[in-house]
PDB file of C-alpha atoms in Angstrom:
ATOM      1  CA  UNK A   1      92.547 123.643 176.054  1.00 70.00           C
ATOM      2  CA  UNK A   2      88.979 123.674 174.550  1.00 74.00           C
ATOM      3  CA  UNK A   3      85.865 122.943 175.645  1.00 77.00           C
ATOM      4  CA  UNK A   4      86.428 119.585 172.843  1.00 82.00           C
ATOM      5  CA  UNK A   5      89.365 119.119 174.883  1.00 80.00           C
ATOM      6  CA  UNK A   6      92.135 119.812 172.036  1.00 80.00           C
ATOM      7  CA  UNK A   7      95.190 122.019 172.422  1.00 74.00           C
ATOM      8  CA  UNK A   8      94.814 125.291 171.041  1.00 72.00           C
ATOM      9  CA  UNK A   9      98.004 126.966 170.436  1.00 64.00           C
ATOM     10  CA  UNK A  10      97.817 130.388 170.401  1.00 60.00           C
ATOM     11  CA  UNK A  11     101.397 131.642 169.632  1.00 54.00           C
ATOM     12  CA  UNK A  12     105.063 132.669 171.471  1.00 50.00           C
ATOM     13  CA  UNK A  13     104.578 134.280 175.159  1.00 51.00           C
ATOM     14  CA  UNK A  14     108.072 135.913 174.038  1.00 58.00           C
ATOM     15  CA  UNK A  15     108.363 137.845 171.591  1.00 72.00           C
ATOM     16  CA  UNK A  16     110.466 136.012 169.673  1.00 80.00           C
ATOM     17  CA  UNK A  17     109.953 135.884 165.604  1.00 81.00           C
ATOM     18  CA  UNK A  18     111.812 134.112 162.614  1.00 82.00           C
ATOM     19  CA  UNK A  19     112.508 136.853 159.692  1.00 80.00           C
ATOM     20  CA  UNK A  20     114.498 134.802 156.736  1.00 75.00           C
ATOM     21  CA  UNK A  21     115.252 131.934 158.358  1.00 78.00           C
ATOM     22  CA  UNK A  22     116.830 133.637 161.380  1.00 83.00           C
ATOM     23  CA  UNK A  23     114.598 133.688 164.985  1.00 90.00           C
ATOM     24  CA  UNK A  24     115.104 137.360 166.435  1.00 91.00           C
ATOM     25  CA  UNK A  25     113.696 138.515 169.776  1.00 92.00           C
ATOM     26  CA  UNK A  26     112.529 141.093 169.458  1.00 93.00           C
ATOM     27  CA  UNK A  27     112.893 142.431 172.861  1.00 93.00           C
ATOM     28  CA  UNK A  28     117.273 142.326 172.233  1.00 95.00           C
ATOM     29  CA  UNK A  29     116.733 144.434 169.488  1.00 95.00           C
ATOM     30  CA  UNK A  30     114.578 146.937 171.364  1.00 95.00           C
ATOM     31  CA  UNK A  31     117.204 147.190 173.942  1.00 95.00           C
ATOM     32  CA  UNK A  32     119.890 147.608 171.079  1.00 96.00           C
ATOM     33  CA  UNK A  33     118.041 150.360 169.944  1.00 97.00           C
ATOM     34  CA  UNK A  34     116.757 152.199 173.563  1.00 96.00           C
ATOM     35  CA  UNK A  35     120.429 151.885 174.727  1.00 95.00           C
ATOM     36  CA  UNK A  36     121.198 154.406 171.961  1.00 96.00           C
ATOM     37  CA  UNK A  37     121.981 157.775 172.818  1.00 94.00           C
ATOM     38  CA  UNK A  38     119.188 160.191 172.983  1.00 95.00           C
ATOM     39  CA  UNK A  39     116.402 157.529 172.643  1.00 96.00           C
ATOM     40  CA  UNK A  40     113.814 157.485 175.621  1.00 96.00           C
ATOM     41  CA  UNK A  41     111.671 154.997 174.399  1.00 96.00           C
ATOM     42  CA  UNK A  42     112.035 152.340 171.587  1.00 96.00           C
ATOM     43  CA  UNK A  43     109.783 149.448 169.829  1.00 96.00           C
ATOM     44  CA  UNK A  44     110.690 147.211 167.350  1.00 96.00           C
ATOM     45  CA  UNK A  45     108.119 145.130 164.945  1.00 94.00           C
ATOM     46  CA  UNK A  46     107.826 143.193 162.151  1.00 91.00           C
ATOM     47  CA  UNK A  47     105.635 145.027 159.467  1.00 88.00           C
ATOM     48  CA  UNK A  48     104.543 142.941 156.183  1.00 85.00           C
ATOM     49  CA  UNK A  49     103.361 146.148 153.956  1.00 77.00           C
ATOM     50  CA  UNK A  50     103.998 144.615 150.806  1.00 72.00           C
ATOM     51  CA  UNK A  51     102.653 140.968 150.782  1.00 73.00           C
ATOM     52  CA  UNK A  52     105.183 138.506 151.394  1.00 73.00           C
ATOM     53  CA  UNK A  53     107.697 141.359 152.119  1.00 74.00           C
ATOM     54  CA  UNK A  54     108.196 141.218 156.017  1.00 83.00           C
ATOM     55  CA  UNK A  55     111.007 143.573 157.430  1.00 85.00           C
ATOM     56  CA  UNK A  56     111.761 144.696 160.894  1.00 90.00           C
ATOM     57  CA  UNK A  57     111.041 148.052 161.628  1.00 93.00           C
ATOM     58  CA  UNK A  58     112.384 150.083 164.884  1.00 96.00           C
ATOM     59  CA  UNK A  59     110.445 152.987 166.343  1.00 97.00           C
ATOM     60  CA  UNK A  60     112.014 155.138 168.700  1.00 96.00           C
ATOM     61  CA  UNK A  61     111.231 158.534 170.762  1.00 96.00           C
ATOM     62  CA  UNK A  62     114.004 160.991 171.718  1.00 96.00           C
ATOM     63  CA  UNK A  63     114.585 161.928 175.467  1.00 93.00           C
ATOM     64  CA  UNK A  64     114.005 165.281 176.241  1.00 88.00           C
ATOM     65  CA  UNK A  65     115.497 167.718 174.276  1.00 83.00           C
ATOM     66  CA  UNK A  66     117.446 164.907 172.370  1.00 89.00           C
ATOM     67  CA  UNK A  67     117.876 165.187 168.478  1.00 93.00           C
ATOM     68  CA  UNK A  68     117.241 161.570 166.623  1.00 94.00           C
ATOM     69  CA  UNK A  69     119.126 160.555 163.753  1.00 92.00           C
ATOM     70  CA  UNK A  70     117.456 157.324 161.710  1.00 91.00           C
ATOM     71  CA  UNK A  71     120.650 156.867 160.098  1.00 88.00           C
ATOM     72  CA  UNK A  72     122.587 156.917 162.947  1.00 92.00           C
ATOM     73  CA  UNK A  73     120.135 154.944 164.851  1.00 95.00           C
ATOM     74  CA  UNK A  74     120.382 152.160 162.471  1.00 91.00           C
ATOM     75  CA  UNK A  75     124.036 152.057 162.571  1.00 92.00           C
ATOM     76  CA  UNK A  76     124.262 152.371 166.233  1.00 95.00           C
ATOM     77  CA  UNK A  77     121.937 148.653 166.503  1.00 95.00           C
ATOM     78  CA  UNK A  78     124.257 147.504 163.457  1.00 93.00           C
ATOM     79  CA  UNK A  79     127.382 148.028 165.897  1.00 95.00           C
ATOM     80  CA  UNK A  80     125.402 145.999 168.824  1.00 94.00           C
ATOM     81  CA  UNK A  81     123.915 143.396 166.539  1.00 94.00           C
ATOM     82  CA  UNK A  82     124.176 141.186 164.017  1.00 92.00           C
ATOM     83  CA  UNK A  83     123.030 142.461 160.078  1.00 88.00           C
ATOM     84  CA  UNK A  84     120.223 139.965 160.588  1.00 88.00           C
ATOM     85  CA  UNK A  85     119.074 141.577 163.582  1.00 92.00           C
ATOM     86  CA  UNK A  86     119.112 145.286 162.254  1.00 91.00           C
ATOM     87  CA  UNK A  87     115.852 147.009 161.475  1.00 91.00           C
ATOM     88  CA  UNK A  88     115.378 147.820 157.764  1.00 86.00           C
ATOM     89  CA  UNK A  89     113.952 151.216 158.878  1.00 88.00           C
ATOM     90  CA  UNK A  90     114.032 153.269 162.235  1.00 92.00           C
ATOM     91  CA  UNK A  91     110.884 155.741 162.077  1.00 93.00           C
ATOM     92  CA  UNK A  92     111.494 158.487 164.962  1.00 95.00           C
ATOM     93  CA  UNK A  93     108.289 159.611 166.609  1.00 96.00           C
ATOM     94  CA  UNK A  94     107.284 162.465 168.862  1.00 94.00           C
ATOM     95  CA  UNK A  95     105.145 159.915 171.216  1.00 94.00           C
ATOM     96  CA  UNK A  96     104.051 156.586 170.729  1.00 96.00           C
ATOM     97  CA  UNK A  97     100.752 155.766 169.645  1.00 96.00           C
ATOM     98  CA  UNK A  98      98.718 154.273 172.991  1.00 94.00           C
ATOM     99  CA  UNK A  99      95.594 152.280 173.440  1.00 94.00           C
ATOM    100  CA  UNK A 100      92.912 153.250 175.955  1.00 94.00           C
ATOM    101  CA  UNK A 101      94.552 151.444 178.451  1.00 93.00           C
ATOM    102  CA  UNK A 102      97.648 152.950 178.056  1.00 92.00           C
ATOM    103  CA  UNK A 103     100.063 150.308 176.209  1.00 94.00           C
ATOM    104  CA  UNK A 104     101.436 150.661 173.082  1.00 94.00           C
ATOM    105  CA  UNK A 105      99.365 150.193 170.235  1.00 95.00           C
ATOM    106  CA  UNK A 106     101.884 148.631 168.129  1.00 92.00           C
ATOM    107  CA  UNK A 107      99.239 148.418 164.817  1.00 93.00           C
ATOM    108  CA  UNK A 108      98.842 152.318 164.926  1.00 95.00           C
ATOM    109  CA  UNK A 109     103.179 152.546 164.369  1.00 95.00           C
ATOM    110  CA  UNK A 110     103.137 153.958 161.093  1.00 93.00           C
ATOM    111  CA  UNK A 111     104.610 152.408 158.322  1.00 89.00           C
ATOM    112  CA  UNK A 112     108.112 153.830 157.540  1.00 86.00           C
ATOM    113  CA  UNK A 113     108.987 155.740 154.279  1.00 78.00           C
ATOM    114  CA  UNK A 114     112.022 153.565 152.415  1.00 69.00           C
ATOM    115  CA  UNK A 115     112.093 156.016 149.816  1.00 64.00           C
ATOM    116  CA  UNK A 116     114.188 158.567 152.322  1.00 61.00           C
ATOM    117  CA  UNK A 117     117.094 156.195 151.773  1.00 59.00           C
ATOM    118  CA  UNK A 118     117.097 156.590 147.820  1.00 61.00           C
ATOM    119  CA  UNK A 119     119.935 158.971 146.591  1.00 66.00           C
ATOM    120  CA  UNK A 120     117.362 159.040 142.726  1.00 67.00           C
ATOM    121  CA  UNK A 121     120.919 158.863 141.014  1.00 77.00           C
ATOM    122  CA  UNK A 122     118.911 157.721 137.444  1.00 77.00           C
ATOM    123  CA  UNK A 123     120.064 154.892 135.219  1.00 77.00           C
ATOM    124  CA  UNK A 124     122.664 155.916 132.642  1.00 86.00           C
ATOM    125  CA  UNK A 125     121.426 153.086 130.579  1.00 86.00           C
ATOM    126  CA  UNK A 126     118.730 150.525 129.417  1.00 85.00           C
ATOM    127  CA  UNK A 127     119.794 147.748 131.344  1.00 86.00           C
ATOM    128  CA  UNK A 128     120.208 149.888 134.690  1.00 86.00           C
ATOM    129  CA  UNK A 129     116.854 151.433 133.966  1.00 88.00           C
ATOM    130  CA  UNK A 130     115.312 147.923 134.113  1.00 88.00           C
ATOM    131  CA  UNK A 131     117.370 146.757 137.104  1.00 87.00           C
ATOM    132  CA  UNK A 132     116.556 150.064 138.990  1.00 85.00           C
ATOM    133  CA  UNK A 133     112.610 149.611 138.273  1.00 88.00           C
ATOM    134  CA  UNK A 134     112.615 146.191 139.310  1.00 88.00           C
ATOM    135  CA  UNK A 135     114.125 146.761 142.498  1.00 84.00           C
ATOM    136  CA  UNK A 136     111.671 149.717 142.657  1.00 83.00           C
ATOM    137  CA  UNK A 137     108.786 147.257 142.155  1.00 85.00           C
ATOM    138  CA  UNK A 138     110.176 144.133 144.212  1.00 84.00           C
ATOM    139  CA  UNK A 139     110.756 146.849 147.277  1.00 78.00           C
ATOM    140  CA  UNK A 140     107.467 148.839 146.869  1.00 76.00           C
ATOM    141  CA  UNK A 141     109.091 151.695 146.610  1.00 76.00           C
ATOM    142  CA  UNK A 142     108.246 154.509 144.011  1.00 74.00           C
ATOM    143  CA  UNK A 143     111.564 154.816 142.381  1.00 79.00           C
ATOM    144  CA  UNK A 144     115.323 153.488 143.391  1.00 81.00           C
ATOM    145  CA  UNK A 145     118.559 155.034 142.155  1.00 82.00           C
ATOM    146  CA  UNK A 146     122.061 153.223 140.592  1.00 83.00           C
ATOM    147  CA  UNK A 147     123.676 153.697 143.627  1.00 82.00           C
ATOM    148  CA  UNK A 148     121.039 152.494 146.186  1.00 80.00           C
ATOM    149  CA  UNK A 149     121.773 149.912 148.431  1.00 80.00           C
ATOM    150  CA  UNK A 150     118.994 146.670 147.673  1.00 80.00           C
ATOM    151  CA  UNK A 151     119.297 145.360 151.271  1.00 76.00           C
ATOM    152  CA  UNK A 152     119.274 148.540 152.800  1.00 74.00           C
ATOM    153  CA  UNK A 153     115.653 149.143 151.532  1.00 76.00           C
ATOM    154  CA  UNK A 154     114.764 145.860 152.757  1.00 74.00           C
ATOM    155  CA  UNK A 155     115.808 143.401 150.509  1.00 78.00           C
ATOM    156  CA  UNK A 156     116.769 140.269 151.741  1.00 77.00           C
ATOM    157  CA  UNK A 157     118.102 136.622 149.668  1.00 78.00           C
ATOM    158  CA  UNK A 158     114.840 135.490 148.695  1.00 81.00           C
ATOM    159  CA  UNK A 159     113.683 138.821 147.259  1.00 83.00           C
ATOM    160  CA  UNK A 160     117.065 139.060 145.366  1.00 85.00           C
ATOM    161  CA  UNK A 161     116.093 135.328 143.743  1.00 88.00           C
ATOM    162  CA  UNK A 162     112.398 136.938 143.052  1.00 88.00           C
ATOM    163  CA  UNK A 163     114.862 139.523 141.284  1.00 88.00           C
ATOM    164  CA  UNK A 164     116.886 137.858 139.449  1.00 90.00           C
ATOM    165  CA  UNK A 165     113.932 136.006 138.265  1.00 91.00           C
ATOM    166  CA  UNK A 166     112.186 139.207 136.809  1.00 91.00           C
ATOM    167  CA  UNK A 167     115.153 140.204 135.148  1.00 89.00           C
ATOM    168  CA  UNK A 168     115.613 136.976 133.056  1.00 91.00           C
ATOM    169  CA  UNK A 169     111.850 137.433 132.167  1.00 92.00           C
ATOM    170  CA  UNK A 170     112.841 140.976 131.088  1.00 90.00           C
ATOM    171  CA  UNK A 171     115.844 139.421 129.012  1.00 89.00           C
ATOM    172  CA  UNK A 172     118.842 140.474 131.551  1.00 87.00           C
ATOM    173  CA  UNK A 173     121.390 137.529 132.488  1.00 86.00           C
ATOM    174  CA  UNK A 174     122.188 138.161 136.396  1.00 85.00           C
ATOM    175  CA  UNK A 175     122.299 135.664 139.374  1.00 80.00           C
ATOM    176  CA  UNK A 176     121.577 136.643 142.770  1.00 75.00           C
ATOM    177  CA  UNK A 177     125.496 137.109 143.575  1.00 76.00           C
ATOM    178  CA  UNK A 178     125.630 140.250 141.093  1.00 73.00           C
TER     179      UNK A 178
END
């Protein structure tokens, strides 16, 4: 309450968010991703790097003398969870960032680099070329091959429609199902 006596709501005590149209808490997914093998700690966010792109991200550190595979992590969580539920990106740290007191300081995670999950397999024509930079653009990424998964680099429904728009505008005739 305030000192003019209205409610001030200051957000979840969980840690529970919505991501396209889905609630996720975040803490299930964290546990997805620390029950992994080799991971000794694990964190899970959403990031919005690209406005009105918002993905969740896992960060994860590797037990002693444990080898981390992004990839694998990923695939791991998408065994455990549901695909709405399965980070976009797993970044694998030597140590988590901390704040003076100690506790993760979740806004020093870096951001994690999409572009690792391109294969760069180029166009083999004009209408691929346009696709491919579109996707590129829509994903903030700095290029994205033929072969490239869109929701693996973070695309979700409603940047497929934002897609689909862009390519009418650049004379292609798709809908969000292709």
């Amino acid at each position: 309450w305030g000192a003019d006596g209205q409610l001030r709501y200051a957000g979840r005590a969980d840690h529970q968010v919505q991501l396209r149209g889905f609630r996720i808490e975040l803490g299930e997914v964290e546990a997805a991703l620390a029950g992994q093998s080799g991971v000794g700690q694990a964190a899970v966010l959403i990031r919005e790097d690209q406005p009105g792109v918002r993905q969740l991200v896992g960060y994860a550190v590797a037990a002693d003398g444990a080898e981390l595979d992004p990839a694998g992590l990923r695939a791991g969580v998408g065994e455990a969870l549901p695909d709405y539920m399965v980070p976009v990106a797993v970044v694998v740290l030597d140590a988590f960032p901390v704040t003076p007191n100690g506790k993760l300081d979740r806004k020093a995670l870096p951001a994690p680099d999409l572009s690792a999950g391109t294969t760069g397999t180029a166009a083999r024509d004009g209408r691929e070329e346009v696709l491919c930079g579109l996707f590129a653009e829509l994903l903030g990424l700095a290029a994205v091959g033929v072969h490239d998964s869109f929701f693996d680099l973070g695309g979700d429904s409603i940047v497929s429609i934002q897609l689909v728009s862009r390519a009418r505008k650049a004379g292609l005739v798709i809908t969000p199902r292709q």
